[in-house]
Amino acid sequence: MSKKGATVKIEDVAARANVSIMSVSRAIRGVEGVSEKTRAKILKIARQMKYVPNSNARSLAVANSNLIGISLPTFAGEVFGDILSGMRRTFDLAGYSSVIDTTEYSPEAELNWVRRLLSWQPAAIILTGLDHKPETIDLLETAPIPVLEIWEHTDHPIDICVGVDHHKAGQMIGQHALDLGYRQPAFVSAPRGHDTRADARLAGLRDVFSRATSTAVLSARPASGNSFATGFEGTAALLDGDAPDIICYLNDHMAFGGLMCCQARGLSVPQDIGIAGFNELDLASVLPKKLTTIRTLRRQMGVTGATHLLARINGAQVERTKLQPLEMIPGETTRTQSRLP
């Protein structure tokens, strides 16, 4: 250990870890150039030696804990499990533990969790999405620890952000449907206000069609908490009214429920109606027909977010926002429409 009162330098960490100064720098900043095993070793030694990269950073000297708090909306489904998988593996390799709680999409529950977690003096906090109460933002902006907002992108994060543009996702689905000749779209999702990402995707879908046609985008928002049932019930409600020619869903699980409803009604997909999902979940790979959907790189998002957060914990400067890619995946549940626009 260093002498009492002495300032630990990067050279000291490098010597203790038996690596180069450049390797320490790369590990601390969370950039490529060192293996995950070496990075974990260096970060552990840096914490033990209380190495502080710079006096202005939120650093190991402030965050003495190796605990990282992670707030998720729910454990249901694959989406947040995939993101969590990428994050936890990265944290485990770096010697950090995590504590996880779910909010069930409640900003009030998130606020209460943040209050409790801050009393434990964690190394960092991770929030899912951007729908926070003002008090939550105030608490975290004044807390001397890094904060990561994940899954949703903004140019103005509390601290740092890694996510996708959900409004753009809705636009991508809408443009794909429009290009195929669909003119009577609908959207099935969770109840209004339950998930702001759903609202953003619907807004993106409506944005595309409002510019190209005079047709309104119908929507169904069943109260069911099960994605498969929500997809089935929402589709049934739409088919009982002014039947759409394509239905877009909040996720692939809801799209599967919609497929089952169409099958029960004797409708052929995509001959009679088109169906599009979101996220390219594992379910999509085992359906009889390849689902039209949008691919999100959820595990990679978790790894990227965790790597950026580790860099912030260790005093490095990183990009405040990191926009993750989206990819349109055309499938067999949509087809070119024969009728003219």
PDB file of N, CA and C in Angstrom, residues 76-154:
ATOM      1  N   ALA A  76     -40.296  -8.954 -16.440  1.00  0.00           N
ATOM      2  CA  ALA A  76     -41.033  -9.712 -17.446  1.00  0.00           C
ATOM      3  C   ALA A  76     -40.424  -9.493 -18.830  1.00  0.00           C
ATOM      4  N   GLY A  77     -40.451 -10.538 -19.650  1.00  0.00           N
ATOM      5  CA  GLY A  77     -39.966 -10.414 -21.019  1.00  0.00           C
ATOM      6  C   GLY A  77     -38.453 -10.467 -21.117  1.00  0.00           C
ATOM      7  N   GLU A  78     -37.964 -10.350 -22.351  1.00  0.00           N
ATOM      8  CA  GLU A  78     -36.533 -10.493 -22.627  1.00  0.00           C
ATOM      9  C   GLU A  78     -35.786  -9.170 -22.659  1.00  0.00           C
ATOM     10  N   VAL A  79     -36.475  -8.080 -22.969  1.00  0.00           N
ATOM     11  CA  VAL A  79     -35.793  -6.826 -23.278  1.00  0.00           C
ATOM     12  C   VAL A  79     -34.858  -6.397 -22.162  1.00  0.00           C
ATOM     13  N   PHE A  80     -35.400  -6.211 -20.977  1.00  0.00           N
ATOM     14  CA  PHE A  80     -34.579  -5.703 -19.881  1.00  0.00           C
ATOM     15  C   PHE A  80     -33.647  -6.771 -19.334  1.00  0.00           C
ATOM     16  N   GLY A  81     -34.036  -8.043 -19.489  1.00  0.00           N
ATOM     17  CA  GLY A  81     -33.139  -9.123 -19.116  1.00  0.00           C
ATOM     18  C   GLY A  81     -31.886  -9.141 -19.978  1.00  0.00           C
ATOM     19  N   ASP A  82     -32.046  -8.868 -21.271  1.00  0.00           N
ATOM     20  CA  ASP A  82     -30.897  -8.825 -22.175  1.00  0.00           C
ATOM     21  C   ASP A  82     -29.977  -7.661 -21.844  1.00  0.00           C
ATOM     22  N   ILE A  83     -30.564  -6.486 -21.587  1.00  0.00           N
ATOM     23  CA  ILE A  83     -29.756  -5.322 -21.217  1.00  0.00           C
ATOM     24  C   ILE A  83     -29.008  -5.599 -19.920  1.00  0.00           C
ATOM     25  N   LEU A  84     -29.720  -6.172 -18.955  1.00  0.00           N
ATOM     26  CA  LEU A  84     -29.121  -6.480 -17.657  1.00  0.00           C
ATOM     27  C   LEU A  84     -27.983  -7.482 -17.798  1.00  0.00           C
ATOM     28  N   SER A  85     -28.159  -8.471 -18.664  1.00  0.00           N
ATOM     29  CA  SER A  85     -27.126  -9.479 -18.875  1.00  0.00           C
ATOM     30  C   SER A  85     -25.828  -8.837 -19.346  1.00  0.00           C
ATOM     31  N   GLY A  86     -25.929  -7.914 -20.299  1.00  0.00           N
ATOM     32  CA  GLY A  86     -24.732  -7.224 -20.782  1.00  0.00           C
ATOM     33  C   GLY A  86     -24.076  -6.380 -19.709  1.00  0.00           C
ATOM     34  N   MET A  87     -24.883  -5.712 -18.892  1.00  0.00           N
ATOM     35  CA  MET A  87     -24.328  -4.864 -17.841  1.00  0.00           C
ATOM     36  C   MET A  87     -23.664  -5.681 -16.744  1.00  0.00           C
ATOM     37  N   ARG A  88     -24.350  -6.702 -16.253  1.00  0.00           N
ATOM     38  CA  ARG A  88     -23.860  -7.431 -15.088  1.00  0.00           C
ATOM     39  C   ARG A  88     -22.559  -8.178 -15.384  1.00  0.00           C
ATOM     40  N   ARG A  89     -22.445  -8.741 -16.561  1.00  0.00           N
ATOM     41  CA  ARG A  89     -21.201  -9.430 -16.903  1.00  0.00           C
ATOM     42  C   ARG A  89     -20.032  -8.443 -16.891  1.00  0.00           C
ATOM     43  N   THR A  90     -20.268  -7.246 -17.441  1.00  0.00           N
ATOM     44  CA  THR A  90     -19.219  -6.227 -17.476  1.00  0.00           C
ATOM     45  C   THR A  90     -18.849  -5.788 -16.069  1.00  0.00           C
ATOM     46  N   PHE A  91     -19.839  -5.587 -15.214  1.00  0.00           N
ATOM     47  CA  PHE A  91     -19.568  -5.179 -13.834  1.00  0.00           C
ATOM     48  C   PHE A  91     -18.867  -6.294 -13.051  1.00  0.00           C
ATOM     49  N   ASP A  92     -19.294  -7.531 -13.261  1.00  0.00           N
ATOM     50  CA  ASP A  92     -18.671  -8.657 -12.548  1.00  0.00           C
ATOM     51  C   ASP A  92     -17.185  -8.750 -12.884  1.00  0.00           C
ATOM     52  N   LEU A  93     -16.860  -8.596 -14.156  1.00  0.00           N
ATOM     53  CA  LEU A  93     -15.457  -8.674 -14.569  1.00  0.00           C
ATOM     54  C   LEU A  93     -14.630  -7.543 -13.970  1.00  0.00           C
ATOM     55  N   ALA A  94     -15.282  -6.415 -13.695  1.00  0.00           N
ATOM     56  CA  ALA A  94     -14.575  -5.267 -13.119  1.00  0.00           C
ATOM     57  C   ALA A  94     -14.580  -5.295 -11.595  1.00  0.00           C
ATOM     58  N   GLY A  95     -15.197  -6.307 -10.993  1.00  0.00           N
ATOM     59  CA  GLY A  95     -15.192  -6.431  -9.544  1.00  0.00           C
ATOM     60  C   GLY A  95     -16.298  -5.671  -8.837  1.00  0.00           C
ATOM     61  N   TYR A  96     -17.361  -5.319  -9.558  1.00  0.00           N
ATOM     62  CA  TYR A  96     -18.477  -4.594  -8.947  1.00  0.00           C
ATOM     63  C   TYR A  96     -19.678  -5.517  -8.776  1.00  0.00           C
ATOM     64  N   SER A  97     -20.432  -5.285  -7.721  1.00  0.00           N
ATOM     65  CA  SER A  97     -21.681  -5.996  -7.486  1.00  0.00           C
ATOM     66  C   SER A  97     -22.844  -5.079  -7.843  1.00  0.00           C
ATOM     67  N   SER A  98     -24.010  -5.668  -8.055  1.00  0.00           N
ATOM     68  CA  SER A  98     -25.177  -4.855  -8.399  1.00  0.00           C
ATOM     69  C   SER A  98     -26.374  -5.257  -7.552  1.00  0.00           C
ATOM     70  N   VAL A  99     -27.207  -4.291  -7.275  1.00  0.00           N
ATOM     71  CA  VAL A  99     -28.476  -4.525  -6.598  1.00  0.00           C
ATOM     72  C   VAL A  99     -29.566  -4.008  -7.525  1.00  0.00           C
ATOM     73  N   ILE A 100     -30.614  -4.800  -7.714  1.00  0.00           N
ATOM     74  CA  ILE A 100     -31.619  -4.514  -8.735  1.00  0.00           C
ATOM     75  C   ILE A 100     -32.990  -4.383  -8.105  1.00  0.00           C
ATOM     76  N   ASP A 101     -33.754  -3.427  -8.611  1.00  0.00           N
ATOM     77  CA  ASP A 101     -35.139  -3.266  -8.167  1.00  0.00           C
ATOM     78  C   ASP A 101     -35.996  -2.972  -9.397  1.00  0.00           C
ATOM     79  N   THR A 102     -37.290  -3.250  -9.310  1.00  0.00           N
ATOM     80  CA  THR A 102     -38.216  -2.943 -10.401  1.00  0.00           C
ATOM     81  C   THR A 102     -39.215  -1.890  -9.944  1.00  0.00           C
ATOM     82  N   THR A 103     -39.619  -1.060 -10.876  1.00  0.00           N
ATOM     83  CA  THR A 103     -40.535   0.047 -10.571  1.00  0.00           C
ATOM     84  C   THR A 103     -41.943  -0.197 -11.081  1.00  0.00           C
ATOM     85  N   GLU A 104     -42.123  -1.217 -11.930  1.00  0.00           N
ATOM     86  CA  GLU A 104     -43.419  -1.446 -12.581  1.00  0.00           C
ATOM     87  C   GLU A 104     -43.886  -0.172 -13.294  1.00  0.00           C
ATOM     88  N   TYR A 105     -42.935   0.527 -13.890  1.00  0.00           N
ATOM     89  CA  TYR A 105     -43.176   1.734 -14.690  1.00  0.00           C
ATOM     90  C   TYR A 105     -43.709   2.903 -13.863  1.00  0.00           C
ATOM     91  N   SER A 106     -43.453   2.907 -12.567  1.00  0.00           N
ATOM     92  CA  SER A 106     -43.936   3.974 -11.694  1.00  0.00           C
ATOM     93  C   SER A 106     -42.807   4.941 -11.351  1.00  0.00           C
ATOM     94  N   PRO A 107     -42.876   6.209 -11.790  1.00  0.00           N
ATOM     95  CA  PRO A 107     -41.856   7.199 -11.412  1.00  0.00           C
ATOM     96  C   PRO A 107     -41.772   7.409  -9.907  1.00  0.00           C
ATOM     97  N   GLU A 108     -42.889   7.265  -9.206  1.00  0.00           N
ATOM     98  CA  GLU A 108     -42.892   7.411  -7.751  1.00  0.00           C
ATOM     99  C   GLU A 108     -42.116   6.279  -7.093  1.00  0.00           C
ATOM    100  N   ALA A 109     -42.307   5.055  -7.588  1.00  0.00           N
ATOM    101  CA  ALA A 109     -41.548   3.918  -7.057  1.00  0.00           C
ATOM    102  C   ALA A 109     -40.063   4.092  -7.342  1.00  0.00           C
ATOM    103  N   GLU A 110     -39.749   4.636  -8.498  1.00  0.00           N
ATOM    104  CA  GLU A 110     -38.346   4.884  -8.828  1.00  0.00           C
ATOM    105  C   GLU A 110     -37.730   5.897  -7.865  1.00  0.00           C
ATOM    106  N   LEU A 111     -38.459   6.953  -7.557  1.00  0.00           N
ATOM    107  CA  LEU A 111     -37.975   7.965  -6.622  1.00  0.00           C
ATOM    108  C   LEU A 111     -37.702   7.360  -5.254  1.00  0.00           C
ATOM    109  N   ASN A 112     -38.612   6.553  -4.744  1.00  0.00           N
ATOM    110  CA  ASN A 112     -38.424   5.924  -3.436  1.00  0.00           C
ATOM    111  C   ASN A 112     -37.204   5.009  -3.435  1.00  0.00           C
ATOM    112  N   TRP A 113     -37.012   4.311  -4.543  1.00  0.00           N
ATOM    113  CA  TRP A 113     -35.853   3.422  -4.647  1.00  0.00           C
ATOM    114  C   TRP A 113     -34.547   4.222  -4.660  1.00  0.00           C
ATOM    115  N   VAL A 114     -34.527   5.322  -5.397  1.00  0.00           N
ATOM    116  CA  VAL A 114     -33.329   6.165  -5.458  1.00  0.00           C
ATOM    117  C   VAL A 114     -32.990   6.701  -4.069  1.00  0.00           C
ATOM    118  N   ARG A 115     -33.995   7.130  -3.322  1.00  0.00           N
ATOM    119  CA  ARG A 115     -33.756   7.618  -1.958  1.00  0.00           C
ATOM    120  C   ARG A 115     -33.105   6.546  -1.105  1.00  0.00           C
ATOM    121  N   ARG A 116     -33.638   5.334  -1.159  1.00  0.00           N
ATOM    122  CA  ARG A 116     -33.086   4.235  -0.356  1.00  0.00           C
ATOM    123  C   ARG A 116     -31.658   3.918  -0.790  1.00  0.00           C
ATOM    124  N   LEU A 117     -31.459   3.858  -2.083  1.00  0.00           N
ATOM    125  CA  LEU A 117     -30.146   3.463  -2.590  1.00  0.00           C
ATOM    126  C   LEU A 117     -29.073   4.482  -2.249  1.00  0.00           C
ATOM    127  N   LEU A 118     -29.404   5.765  -2.333  1.00  0.00           N
ATOM    128  CA  LEU A 118     -28.413   6.797  -2.029  1.00  0.00           C
ATOM    129  C   LEU A 118     -27.930   6.701  -0.585  1.00  0.00           C
ATOM    130  N   SER A 119     -28.781   6.222   0.298  1.00  0.00           N
ATOM    131  CA  SER A 119     -28.378   6.079   1.698  1.00  0.00           C
ATOM    132  C   SER A 119     -27.334   4.980   1.876  1.00  0.00           C
ATOM    133  N   TRP A 120     -27.206   4.098   0.878  1.00  0.00           N
ATOM    134  CA  TRP A 120     -26.201   3.038   0.932  1.00  0.00           C
ATOM    135  C   TRP A 120     -24.865   3.483   0.346  1.00  0.00           C
ATOM    136  N   GLN A 121     -24.809   4.697  -0.194  1.00  0.00           N
ATOM    137  CA  GLN A 121     -23.601   5.252  -0.807  1.00  0.00           C
ATOM    138  C   GLN A 121     -23.036   4.327  -1.892  1.00  0.00           C
ATOM    139  N   PRO A 122     -23.816   4.097  -2.945  1.00  0.00           N
ATOM    140  CA  PRO A 122     -23.350   3.216  -4.031  1.00  0.00           C
ATOM    141  C   PRO A 122     -22.289   3.900  -4.882  1.00  0.00           C
ATOM    142  N   ALA A 123     -21.638   3.117  -5.717  1.00  0.00           N
ATOM    143  CA  ALA A 123     -20.646   3.676  -6.637  1.00  0.00           C
ATOM    144  C   ALA A 123     -21.323   4.387  -7.795  1.00  0.00           C
ATOM    145  N   ALA A 124     -22.519   3.934  -8.170  1.00  0.00           N
ATOM    146  CA  ALA A 124     -23.231   4.527  -9.301  1.00  0.00           C
ATOM    147  C   ALA A 124     -24.675   4.041  -9.296  1.00  0.00           C
ATOM    148  N   ILE A 125     -25.512   4.710 -10.085  1.00  0.00           N
ATOM    149  CA  ILE A 125     -26.917   4.345 -10.218  1.00  0.00           C
ATOM    150  C   ILE A 125     -27.275   4.281 -11.692  1.00  0.00           C
ATOM    151  N   ILE A 126     -28.099   3.286 -12.046  1.00  0.00           N
ATOM    152  CA  ILE A 126     -28.594   3.137 -13.416  1.00  0.00           C
ATOM    153  C   ILE A 126     -30.112   3.206 -13.403  1.00  0.00           C
ATOM    154  N   LEU A 127     -30.676   4.053 -14.242  1.00  0.00           N
ATOM    155  CA  LEU A 127     -32.115   4.178 -14.400  1.00  0.00           C
ATOM    156  C   LEU A 127     -32.497   3.762 -15.818  1.00  0.00           C
ATOM    157  N   THR A 128     -33.652   3.138 -15.959  1.00  0.00           N
ATOM    158  CA  THR A 128     -34.152   2.753 -17.270  1.00  0.00           C
ATOM    159  C   THR A 128     -35.095   3.829 -17.799  1.00  0.00           C
ATOM    160  N   GLY A 129     -34.789   4.367 -18.973  1.00  0.00           N
ATOM    161  CA  GLY A 129     -35.637   5.375 -19.572  1.00  0.00           C
ATOM    162  C   GLY A 129     -35.393   6.763 -19.024  1.00  0.00           C
ATOM    163  N   LEU A 130     -36.289   7.678 -19.397  1.00  0.00           N
ATOM    164  CA  LEU A 130     -36.127   9.091 -19.060  1.00  0.00           C
ATOM    165  C   LEU A 130     -37.306   9.655 -18.285  1.00  0.00           C
ATOM    166  N   ASP A 131     -38.276   8.822 -17.962  1.00  0.00           N
ATOM    167  CA  ASP A 131     -39.501   9.299 -17.313  1.00  0.00           C
ATOM    168  C   ASP A 131     -39.308   9.326 -15.796  1.00  0.00           C
ATOM    169  N   HIS A 132     -38.659  10.383 -15.295  1.00  0.00           N
ATOM    170  CA  HIS A 132     -38.368  10.509 -13.873  1.00  0.00           C
ATOM    171  C   HIS A 132     -39.136  11.682 -13.271  1.00  0.00           C
ATOM    172  N   LYS A 133     -39.414  11.588 -11.986  1.00  0.00           N
ATOM    173  CA  LYS A 133     -39.990  12.723 -11.277  1.00  0.00           C
ATOM    174  C   LYS A 133     -38.917  13.800 -11.101  1.00  0.00           C
ATOM    175  N   PRO A 134     -39.316  15.079 -11.088  1.00  0.00           N
ATOM    176  CA  PRO A 134     -38.340  16.165 -10.917  1.00  0.00           C
ATOM    177  C   PRO A 134     -37.472  15.989  -9.671  1.00  0.00           C
ATOM    178  N   GLU A 135     -38.043  15.454  -8.595  1.00  0.00           N
ATOM    179  CA  GLU A 135     -37.275  15.264  -7.367  1.00  0.00           C
ATOM    180  C   GLU A 135     -36.172  14.216  -7.558  1.00  0.00           C
ATOM    181  N   THR A 136     -36.470  13.198  -8.361  1.00  0.00           N
ATOM    182  CA  THR A 136     -35.454  12.183  -8.660  1.00  0.00           C
ATOM    183  C   THR A 136     -34.275  12.810  -9.383  1.00  0.00           C
ATOM    184  N   ILE A 137     -34.567  13.640 -10.363  1.00  0.00           N
ATOM    185  CA  ILE A 137     -33.511  14.313 -11.126  1.00  0.00           C
ATOM    186  C   ILE A 137     -32.696  15.221 -10.217  1.00  0.00           C
ATOM    187  N   ASP A 138     -33.376  15.964  -9.358  1.00  0.00           N
ATOM    188  CA  ASP A 138     -32.666  16.859  -8.429  1.00  0.00           C
ATOM    189  C   ASP A 138     -31.724  16.085  -7.518  1.00  0.00           C
ATOM    190  N   LEU A 139     -32.213  14.959  -6.974  1.00  0.00           N
ATOM    191  CA  LEU A 139     -31.391  14.146  -6.077  1.00  0.00           C
ATOM    192  C   LEU A 139     -30.134  13.642  -6.776  1.00  0.00           C
ATOM    193  N   LEU A 140     -30.299  13.179  -8.004  1.00  0.00           N
ATOM    194  CA  LEU A 140     -29.180  12.562  -8.706  1.00  0.00           C
ATOM    195  C   LEU A 140     -28.221  13.584  -9.301  1.00  0.00           C
ATOM    196  N   GLU A 141     -28.729  14.755  -9.642  1.00  0.00           N
ATOM    197  CA  GLU A 141     -27.832  15.796 -10.160  1.00  0.00           C
ATOM    198  C   GLU A 141     -26.906  16.333  -9.078  1.00  0.00           C
ATOM    199  N   THR A 142     -27.344  16.237  -7.824  1.00  0.00           N
ATOM    200  CA  THR A 142     -26.508  16.726  -6.718  1.00  0.00           C
ATOM    201  C   THR A 142     -25.718  15.607  -6.039  1.00  0.00           C
ATOM    202  N   ALA A 143     -26.033  14.355  -6.371  1.00  0.00           N
ATOM    203  CA  ALA A 143     -25.307  13.229  -5.763  1.00  0.00           C
ATOM    204  C   ALA A 143     -23.909  13.129  -6.380  1.00  0.00           C
ATOM    205  N   PRO A 144     -22.878  12.850  -5.577  1.00  0.00           N
ATOM    206  CA  PRO A 144     -21.492  12.799  -6.083  1.00  0.00           C
ATOM    207  C   PRO A 144     -21.135  11.461  -6.711  1.00  0.00           C
ATOM    208  N   ILE A 145     -22.066  10.892  -7.484  1.00  0.00           N
ATOM    209  CA  ILE A 145     -21.810   9.604  -8.135  1.00  0.00           C
ATOM    210  C   ILE A 145     -22.308   9.660  -9.578  1.00  0.00           C
ATOM    211  N   PRO A 146     -21.753   8.832 -10.451  1.00  0.00           N
ATOM    212  CA  PRO A 146     -22.227   8.781 -11.840  1.00  0.00           C
ATOM    213  C   PRO A 146     -23.629   8.184 -11.933  1.00  0.00           C
ATOM    214  N   VAL A 147     -24.366   8.634 -12.944  1.00  0.00           N
ATOM    215  CA  VAL A 147     -25.717   8.142 -13.204  1.00  0.00           C
ATOM    216  C   VAL A 147     -25.821   7.785 -14.681  1.00  0.00           C
ATOM    217  N   LEU A 148     -26.294   6.588 -14.974  1.00  0.00           N
ATOM    218  CA  LEU A 148     -26.517   6.154 -16.350  1.00  0.00           C
ATOM    219  C   LEU A 148     -28.007   5.992 -16.599  1.00  0.00           C
ATOM    220  N   GLU A 149     -28.503   6.617 -17.645  1.00  0.00           N
ATOM    221  CA  GLU A 149     -29.865   6.375 -18.127  1.00  0.00           C
ATOM    222  C   GLU A 149     -29.740   5.505 -19.377  1.00  0.00           C
ATOM    223  N   ILE A 150     -30.440   4.374 -19.385  1.00  0.00           N
ATOM    224  CA  ILE A 150     -30.282   3.409 -20.463  1.00  0.00           C
ATOM    225  C   ILE A 150     -31.613   3.075 -21.117  1.00  0.00           C
ATOM    226  N   TRP A 151     -31.556   2.603 -22.374  1.00  0.00           N
ATOM    227  CA  TRP A 151     -32.686   2.128 -23.169  1.00  0.00           C
ATOM    228  C   TRP A 151     -33.380   3.248 -23.942  1.00  0.00           C
ATOM    229  N   GLU A 152     -33.289   4.471 -23.470  1.00  0.00           N
ATOM    230  CA  GLU A 152     -33.916   5.602 -24.159  1.00  0.00           C
ATOM    231  C   GLU A 152     -32.870   6.709 -24.320  1.00  0.00           C
ATOM    232  N   HIS A 153     -32.850   7.345 -25.474  1.00  0.00           N
ATOM    233  CA  HIS A 153     -31.810   8.338 -25.776  1.00  0.00           C
ATOM    234  C   HIS A 153     -32.305   9.765 -25.569  1.00  0.00           C
ATOM    235  N   THR A 154     -31.422  10.615 -25.062  1.00  0.00           N
ATOM    236  CA  THR A 154     -31.688  12.042 -24.937  1.00  0.00           C
ATOM    237  C   THR A 154     -30.377  12.795 -25.085  1.00  0.00           C
TER     238      THR A 154
END
